[in-house]
mmCIF file of C-alpha atoms in Angstrom:
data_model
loop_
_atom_site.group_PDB
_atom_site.id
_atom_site.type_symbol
_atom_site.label_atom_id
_atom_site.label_comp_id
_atom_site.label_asym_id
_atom_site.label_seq_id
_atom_site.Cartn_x
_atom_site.Cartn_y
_atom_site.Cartn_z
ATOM 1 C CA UNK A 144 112.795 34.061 -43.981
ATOM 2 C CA UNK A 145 109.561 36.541 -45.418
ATOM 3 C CA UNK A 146 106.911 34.011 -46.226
ATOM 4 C CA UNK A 147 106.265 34.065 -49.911
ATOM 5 C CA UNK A 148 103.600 36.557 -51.367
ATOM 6 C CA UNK A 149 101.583 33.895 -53.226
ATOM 7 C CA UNK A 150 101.265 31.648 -50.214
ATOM 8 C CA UNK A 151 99.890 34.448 -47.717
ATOM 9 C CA UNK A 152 97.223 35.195 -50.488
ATOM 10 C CA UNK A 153 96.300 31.575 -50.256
ATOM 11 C CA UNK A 154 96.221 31.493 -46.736
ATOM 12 C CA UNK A 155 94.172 35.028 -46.515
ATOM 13 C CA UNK A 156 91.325 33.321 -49.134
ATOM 14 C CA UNK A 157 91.200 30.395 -47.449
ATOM 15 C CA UNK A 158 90.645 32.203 -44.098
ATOM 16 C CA UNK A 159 88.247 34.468 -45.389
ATOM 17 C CA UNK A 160 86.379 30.998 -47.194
ATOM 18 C CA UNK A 161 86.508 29.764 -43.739
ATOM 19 C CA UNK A 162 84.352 32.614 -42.267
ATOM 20 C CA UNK A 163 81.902 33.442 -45.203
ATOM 21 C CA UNK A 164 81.026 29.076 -44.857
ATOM 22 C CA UNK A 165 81.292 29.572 -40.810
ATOM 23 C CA UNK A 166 78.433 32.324 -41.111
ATOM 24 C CA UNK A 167 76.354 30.877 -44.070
ATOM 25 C CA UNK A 168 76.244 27.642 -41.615
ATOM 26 C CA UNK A 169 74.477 29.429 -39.298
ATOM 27 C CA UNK A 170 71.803 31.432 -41.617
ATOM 28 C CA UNK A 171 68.564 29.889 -41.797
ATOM 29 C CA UNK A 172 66.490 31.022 -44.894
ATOM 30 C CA UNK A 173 64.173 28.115 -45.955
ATOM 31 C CA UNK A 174 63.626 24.326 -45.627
ATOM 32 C CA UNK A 175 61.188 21.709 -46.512
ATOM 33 C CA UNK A 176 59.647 20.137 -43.570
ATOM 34 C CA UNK A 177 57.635 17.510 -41.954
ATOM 35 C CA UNK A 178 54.238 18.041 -40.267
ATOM 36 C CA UNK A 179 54.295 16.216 -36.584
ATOM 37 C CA UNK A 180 51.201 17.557 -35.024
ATOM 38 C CA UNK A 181 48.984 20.485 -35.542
ATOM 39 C CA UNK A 182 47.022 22.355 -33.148
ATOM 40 C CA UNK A 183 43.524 24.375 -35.008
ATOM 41 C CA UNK A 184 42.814 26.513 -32.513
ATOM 42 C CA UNK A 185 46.369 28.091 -32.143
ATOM 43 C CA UNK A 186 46.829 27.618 -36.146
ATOM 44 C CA UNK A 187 50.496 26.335 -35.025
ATOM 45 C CA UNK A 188 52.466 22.950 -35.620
ATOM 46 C CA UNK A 189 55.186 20.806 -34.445
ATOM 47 C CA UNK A 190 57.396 20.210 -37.607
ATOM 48 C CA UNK A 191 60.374 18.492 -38.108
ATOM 49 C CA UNK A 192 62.671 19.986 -40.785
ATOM 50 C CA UNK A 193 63.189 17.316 -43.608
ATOM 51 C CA UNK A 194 66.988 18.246 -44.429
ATOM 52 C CA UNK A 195 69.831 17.006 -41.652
ATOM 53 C CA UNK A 196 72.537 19.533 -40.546
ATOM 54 C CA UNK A 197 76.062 18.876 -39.322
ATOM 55 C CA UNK A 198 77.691 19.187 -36.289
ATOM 56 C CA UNK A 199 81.763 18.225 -35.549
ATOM 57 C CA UNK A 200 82.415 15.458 -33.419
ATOM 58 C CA UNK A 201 84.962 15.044 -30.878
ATOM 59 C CA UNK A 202 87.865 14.560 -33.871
ATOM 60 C CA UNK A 203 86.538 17.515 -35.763
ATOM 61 C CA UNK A 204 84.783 15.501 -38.289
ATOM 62 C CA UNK A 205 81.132 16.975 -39.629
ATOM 63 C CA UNK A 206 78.348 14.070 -38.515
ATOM 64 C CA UNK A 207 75.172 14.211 -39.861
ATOM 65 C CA UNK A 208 72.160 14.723 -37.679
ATOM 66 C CA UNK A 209 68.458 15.631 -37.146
ATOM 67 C CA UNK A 210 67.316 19.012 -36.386
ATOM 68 C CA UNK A 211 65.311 19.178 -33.701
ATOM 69 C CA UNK A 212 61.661 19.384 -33.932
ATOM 70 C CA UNK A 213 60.286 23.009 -34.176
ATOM 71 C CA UNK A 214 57.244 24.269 -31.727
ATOM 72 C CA UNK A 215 54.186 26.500 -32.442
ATOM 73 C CA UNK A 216 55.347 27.569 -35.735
ATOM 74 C CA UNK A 217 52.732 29.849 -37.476
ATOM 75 C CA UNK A 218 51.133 27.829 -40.230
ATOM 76 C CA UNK A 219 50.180 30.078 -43.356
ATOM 77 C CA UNK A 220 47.185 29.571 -45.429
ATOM 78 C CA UNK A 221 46.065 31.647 -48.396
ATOM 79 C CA UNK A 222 44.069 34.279 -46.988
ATOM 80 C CA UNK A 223 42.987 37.695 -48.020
ATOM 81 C CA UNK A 224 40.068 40.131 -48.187
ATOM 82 C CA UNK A 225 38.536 38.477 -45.109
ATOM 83 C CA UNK A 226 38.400 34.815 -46.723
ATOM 84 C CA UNK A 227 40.732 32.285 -45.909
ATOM 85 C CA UNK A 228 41.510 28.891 -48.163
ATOM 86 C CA UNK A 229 42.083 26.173 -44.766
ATOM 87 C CA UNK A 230 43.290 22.697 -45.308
ATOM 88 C CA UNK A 231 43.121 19.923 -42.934
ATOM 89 C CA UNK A 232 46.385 19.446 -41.768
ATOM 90 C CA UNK A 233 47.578 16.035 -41.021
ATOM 91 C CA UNK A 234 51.011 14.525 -39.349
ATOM 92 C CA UNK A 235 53.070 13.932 -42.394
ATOM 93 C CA UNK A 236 51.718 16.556 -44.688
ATOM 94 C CA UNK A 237 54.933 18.505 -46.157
ATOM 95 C CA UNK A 238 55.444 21.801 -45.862
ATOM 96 C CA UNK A 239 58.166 24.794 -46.337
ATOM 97 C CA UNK A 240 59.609 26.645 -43.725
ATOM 98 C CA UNK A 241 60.798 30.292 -43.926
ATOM 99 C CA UNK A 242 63.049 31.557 -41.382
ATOM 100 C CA UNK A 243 62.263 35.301 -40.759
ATOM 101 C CA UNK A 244 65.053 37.844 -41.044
ATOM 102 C CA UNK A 245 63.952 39.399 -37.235
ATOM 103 C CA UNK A 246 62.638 37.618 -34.004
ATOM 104 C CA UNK A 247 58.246 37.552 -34.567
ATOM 105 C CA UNK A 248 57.423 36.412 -31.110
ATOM 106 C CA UNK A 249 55.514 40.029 -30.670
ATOM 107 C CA UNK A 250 54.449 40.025 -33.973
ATOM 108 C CA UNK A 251 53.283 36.672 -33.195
ATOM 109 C CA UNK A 252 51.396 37.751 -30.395
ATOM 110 C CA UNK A 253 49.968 41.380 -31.294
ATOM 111 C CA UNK A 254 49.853 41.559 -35.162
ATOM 112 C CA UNK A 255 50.668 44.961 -36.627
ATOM 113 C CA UNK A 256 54.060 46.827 -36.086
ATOM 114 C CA UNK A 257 56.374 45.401 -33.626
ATOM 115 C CA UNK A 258 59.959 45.438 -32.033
ATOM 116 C CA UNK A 259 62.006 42.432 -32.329
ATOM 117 C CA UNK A 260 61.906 41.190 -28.647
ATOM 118 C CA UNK A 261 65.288 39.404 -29.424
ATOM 119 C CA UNK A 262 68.497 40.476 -31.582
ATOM 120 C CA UNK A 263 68.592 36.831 -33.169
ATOM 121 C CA UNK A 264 68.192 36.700 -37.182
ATOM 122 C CA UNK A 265 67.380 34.032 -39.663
ATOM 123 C CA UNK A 266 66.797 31.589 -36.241
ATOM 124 C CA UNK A 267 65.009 28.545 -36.233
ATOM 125 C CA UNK A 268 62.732 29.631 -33.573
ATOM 126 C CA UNK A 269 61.514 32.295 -36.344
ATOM 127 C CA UNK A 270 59.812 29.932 -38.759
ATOM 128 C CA UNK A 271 56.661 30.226 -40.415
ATOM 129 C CA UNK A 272 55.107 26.657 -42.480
ATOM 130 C CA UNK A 273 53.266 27.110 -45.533
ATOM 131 C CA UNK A 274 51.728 23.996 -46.871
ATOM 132 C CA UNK A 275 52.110 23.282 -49.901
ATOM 133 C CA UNK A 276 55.765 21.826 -51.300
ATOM 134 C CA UNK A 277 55.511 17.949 -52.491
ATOM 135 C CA UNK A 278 58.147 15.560 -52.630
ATOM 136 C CA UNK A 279 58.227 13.221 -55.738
ATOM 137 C CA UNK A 280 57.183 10.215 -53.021
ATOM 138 C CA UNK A 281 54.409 12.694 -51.926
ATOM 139 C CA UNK A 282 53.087 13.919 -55.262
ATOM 140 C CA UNK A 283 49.601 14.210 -56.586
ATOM 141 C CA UNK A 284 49.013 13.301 -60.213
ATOM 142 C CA UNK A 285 46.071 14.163 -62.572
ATOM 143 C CA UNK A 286 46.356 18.098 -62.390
ATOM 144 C CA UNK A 287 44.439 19.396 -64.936
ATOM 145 C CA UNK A 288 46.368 21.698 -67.728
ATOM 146 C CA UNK A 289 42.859 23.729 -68.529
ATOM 147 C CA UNK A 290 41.458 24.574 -65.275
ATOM 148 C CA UNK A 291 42.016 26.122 -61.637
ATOM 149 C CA UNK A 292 41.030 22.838 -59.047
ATOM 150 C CA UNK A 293 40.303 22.528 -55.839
ATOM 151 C CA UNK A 294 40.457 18.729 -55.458
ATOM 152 C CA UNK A 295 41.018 16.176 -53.079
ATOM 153 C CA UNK A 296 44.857 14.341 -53.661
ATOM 154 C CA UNK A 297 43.245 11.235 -55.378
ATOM 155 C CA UNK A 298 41.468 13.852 -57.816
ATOM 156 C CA UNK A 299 37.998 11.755 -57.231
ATOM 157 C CA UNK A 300 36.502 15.035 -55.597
ATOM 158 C CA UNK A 301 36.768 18.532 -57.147
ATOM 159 C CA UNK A 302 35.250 22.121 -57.653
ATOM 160 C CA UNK A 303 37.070 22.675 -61.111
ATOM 161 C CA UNK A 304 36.630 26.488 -62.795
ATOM 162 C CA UNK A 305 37.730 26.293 -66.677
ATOM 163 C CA UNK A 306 39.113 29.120 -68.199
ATOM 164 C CA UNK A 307 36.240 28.703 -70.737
ATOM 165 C CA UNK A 308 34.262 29.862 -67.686
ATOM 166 C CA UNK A 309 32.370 26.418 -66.873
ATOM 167 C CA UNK A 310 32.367 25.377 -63.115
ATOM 168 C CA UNK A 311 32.071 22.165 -62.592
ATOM 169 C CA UNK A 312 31.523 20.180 -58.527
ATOM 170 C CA UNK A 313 31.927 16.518 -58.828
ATOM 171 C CA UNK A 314 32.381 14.184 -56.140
ATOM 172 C CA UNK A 315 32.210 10.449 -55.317
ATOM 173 C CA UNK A 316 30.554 11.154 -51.775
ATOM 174 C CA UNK A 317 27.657 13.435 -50.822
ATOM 175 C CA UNK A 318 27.287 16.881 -51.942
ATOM 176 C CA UNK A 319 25.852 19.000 -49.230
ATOM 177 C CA UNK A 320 24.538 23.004 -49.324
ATOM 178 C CA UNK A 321 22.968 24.866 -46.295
ATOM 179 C CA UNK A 322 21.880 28.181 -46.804
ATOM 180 C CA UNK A 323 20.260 29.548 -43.844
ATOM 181 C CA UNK A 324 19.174 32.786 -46.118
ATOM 182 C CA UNK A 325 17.777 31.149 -48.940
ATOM 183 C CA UNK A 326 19.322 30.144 -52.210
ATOM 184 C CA UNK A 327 18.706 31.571 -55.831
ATOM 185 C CA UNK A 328 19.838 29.529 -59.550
ATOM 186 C CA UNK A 329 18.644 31.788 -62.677
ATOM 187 C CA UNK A 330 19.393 29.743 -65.794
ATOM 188 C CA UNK A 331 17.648 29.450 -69.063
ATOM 189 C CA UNK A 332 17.634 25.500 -67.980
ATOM 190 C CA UNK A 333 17.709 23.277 -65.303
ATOM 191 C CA UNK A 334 18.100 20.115 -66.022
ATOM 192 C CA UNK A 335 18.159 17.304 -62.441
ATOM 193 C CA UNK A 336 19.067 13.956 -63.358
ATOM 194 C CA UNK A 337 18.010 11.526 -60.929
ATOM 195 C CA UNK A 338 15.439 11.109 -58.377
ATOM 196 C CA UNK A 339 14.430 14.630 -56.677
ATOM 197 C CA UNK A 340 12.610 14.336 -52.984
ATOM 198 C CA UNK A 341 11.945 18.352 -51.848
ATOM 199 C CA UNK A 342 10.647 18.383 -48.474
ATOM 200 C CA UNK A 343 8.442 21.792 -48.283
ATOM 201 C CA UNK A 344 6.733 23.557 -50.365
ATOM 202 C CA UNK A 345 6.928 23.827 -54.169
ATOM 203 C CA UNK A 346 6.195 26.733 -56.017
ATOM 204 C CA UNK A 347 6.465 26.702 -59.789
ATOM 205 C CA UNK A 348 5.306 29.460 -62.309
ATOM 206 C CA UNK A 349 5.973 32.714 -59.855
ATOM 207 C CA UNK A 350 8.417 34.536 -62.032
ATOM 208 C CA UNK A 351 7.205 37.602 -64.451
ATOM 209 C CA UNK A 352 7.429 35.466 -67.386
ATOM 210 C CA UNK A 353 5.746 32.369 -66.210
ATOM 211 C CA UNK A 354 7.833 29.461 -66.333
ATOM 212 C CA UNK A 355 6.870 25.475 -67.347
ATOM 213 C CA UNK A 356 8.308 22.234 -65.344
ATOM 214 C CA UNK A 357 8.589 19.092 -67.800
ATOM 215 C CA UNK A 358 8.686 15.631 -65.987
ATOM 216 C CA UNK A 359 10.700 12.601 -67.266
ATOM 217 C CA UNK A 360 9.049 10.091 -65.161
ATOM 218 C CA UNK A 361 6.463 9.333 -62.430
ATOM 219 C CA UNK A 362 5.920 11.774 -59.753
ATOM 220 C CA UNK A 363 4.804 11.114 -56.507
ATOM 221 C CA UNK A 364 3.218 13.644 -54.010
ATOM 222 C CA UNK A 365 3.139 12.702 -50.493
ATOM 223 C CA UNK A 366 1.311 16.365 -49.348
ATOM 224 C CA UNK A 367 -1.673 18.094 -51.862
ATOM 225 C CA UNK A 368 -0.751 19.534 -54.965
ATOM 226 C CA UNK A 369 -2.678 23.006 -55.745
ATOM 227 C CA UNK A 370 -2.951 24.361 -58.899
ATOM 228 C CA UNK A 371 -4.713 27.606 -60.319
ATOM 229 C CA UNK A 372 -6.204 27.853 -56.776
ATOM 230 C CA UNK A 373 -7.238 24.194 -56.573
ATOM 231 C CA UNK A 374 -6.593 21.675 -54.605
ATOM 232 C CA UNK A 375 -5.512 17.805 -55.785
ATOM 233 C CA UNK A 376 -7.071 16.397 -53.122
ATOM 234 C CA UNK A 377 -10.333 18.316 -51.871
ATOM 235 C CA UNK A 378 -11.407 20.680 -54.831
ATOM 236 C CA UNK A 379 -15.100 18.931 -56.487
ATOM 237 C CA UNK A 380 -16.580 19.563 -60.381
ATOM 238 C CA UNK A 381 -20.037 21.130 -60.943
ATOM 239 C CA UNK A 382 -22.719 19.649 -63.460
ATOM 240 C CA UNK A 383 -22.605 16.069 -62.334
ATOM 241 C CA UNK A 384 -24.391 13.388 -60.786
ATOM 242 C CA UNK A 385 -23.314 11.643 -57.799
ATOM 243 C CA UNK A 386 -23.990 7.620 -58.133
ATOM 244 C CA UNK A 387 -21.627 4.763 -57.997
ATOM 245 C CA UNK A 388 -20.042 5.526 -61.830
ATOM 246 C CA UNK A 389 -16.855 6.811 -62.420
ATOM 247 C CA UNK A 390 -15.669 9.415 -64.695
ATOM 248 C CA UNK A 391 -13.808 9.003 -67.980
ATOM 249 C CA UNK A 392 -9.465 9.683 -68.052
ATOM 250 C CA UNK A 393 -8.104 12.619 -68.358
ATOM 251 C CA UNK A 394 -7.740 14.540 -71.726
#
């Protein structure tokens, strides 16, 4: 007996279902993932992938399991025009991983233009880690809605650029600059709030149009202070008598 038309078009869809799910199972294009351990001078990690797959067990039934752990993957950072942004990565930080469409183990290697060494596509040995993706367990909160941040996750730390064009540093800690060729601020006004200790010398008044300094509070000079060419501490006055007197305040 000819099998029936309509049931041979069932069967033919479901077999075809069967294979398009049999190969999207094995295509690897993206998943969040875990940071185990990460290695700075190789720039690579050990991450686990945060989403289970499935394998059948012995009565054909899909189990849930772990993937297994992924080794020197490539972590990304944004980089570009010989500056790179770098984070320090911790175990547990989340990330994303991208599965690459070709084998990069000589791109890996060499940079530039490369043969795949391997005919494998969209592998899990092919994954790159960008940091980055947040869970809602993981989130930060506090992200400013008017300007660009680069902050620390509790938001008590930041260099914050406005779109208004002020930059403002604030931190809780110790703020810290070393500049081993010098360092320049032009501003119509300084203003330091706070006790200021400069160890070396001071120069004030250089610039073409002169300049003033106006002090707040007491200052204290542990070295000589010189001023029009004399000294605080050794220049002497003309016209007067030395005895035991002293002279009047200053005016």
């Amino acid at each position: 007996m000819p099998i029936p038309l309509s049931s041979q078009i069932s069967g033919d869809q479901q077999f075809m279902l069967a294979i398009q799910e049999a190969i999207s199972a094995g295509i690897r294009v993206a998943l969040p993932g875990t940071v185990v351990s990460f290695d700075a001078e190789a720039v690579t990690a050990v991450v686990q992938p945060a989403i289970k797959g499935y394998e059948p067990d012995a009565n054909g039934n899909q189990v849930s399991i772990s993937m297994p752990q992924l080794v020197d993957v490539p972590v990304s950072f944004p980089r570009g025009g010989g500056v790179t942004l770098t984070f320090p990565v911790k175990p547990g930080d989340e990330c994303e991983l991208i599965f690459n469409d070709r084998c990069i183990d000589f791109w890996w290697q060499s940079g530039g233009e490369q043969e795949p060494v391997h005919p494998r596509q969209h592998h899990i040995g092919d994954a790159i880690a960008f940091l980055g993706p947040m869970s809602q367990v993981k989130k930060i909160s506090g992200i400013s809605t008017s300007a660009a941040q680069l902050r620390t996750d509790d938001g008590a730390a930041f260099v914050e650029v406005a779109a208004g064009h002020n930059i403002t540093v604030k931190t809780p800690g110790k703020l810290t600059a070393n500049a081993d060729g010098g360092a320049e601020i032009t501003a119509p006004e300084i203003v330091l709030n706070g006790n200021v200790t400069i160890n070396g010398n001071l120069l004030q008044g250089m610039g073409a149009s002169g300049g003033s300094a106006t002090m707040h509070g007491p200052v204290t000079v542990t070295n000589d202070v010189t001023a029009s060419g004399k000294s605080l501490m050794t220049h002497t006055h003309s016209g007067v008598q030395r005895g035991g007197s002293n002279t009047d305040g200053p005016n």
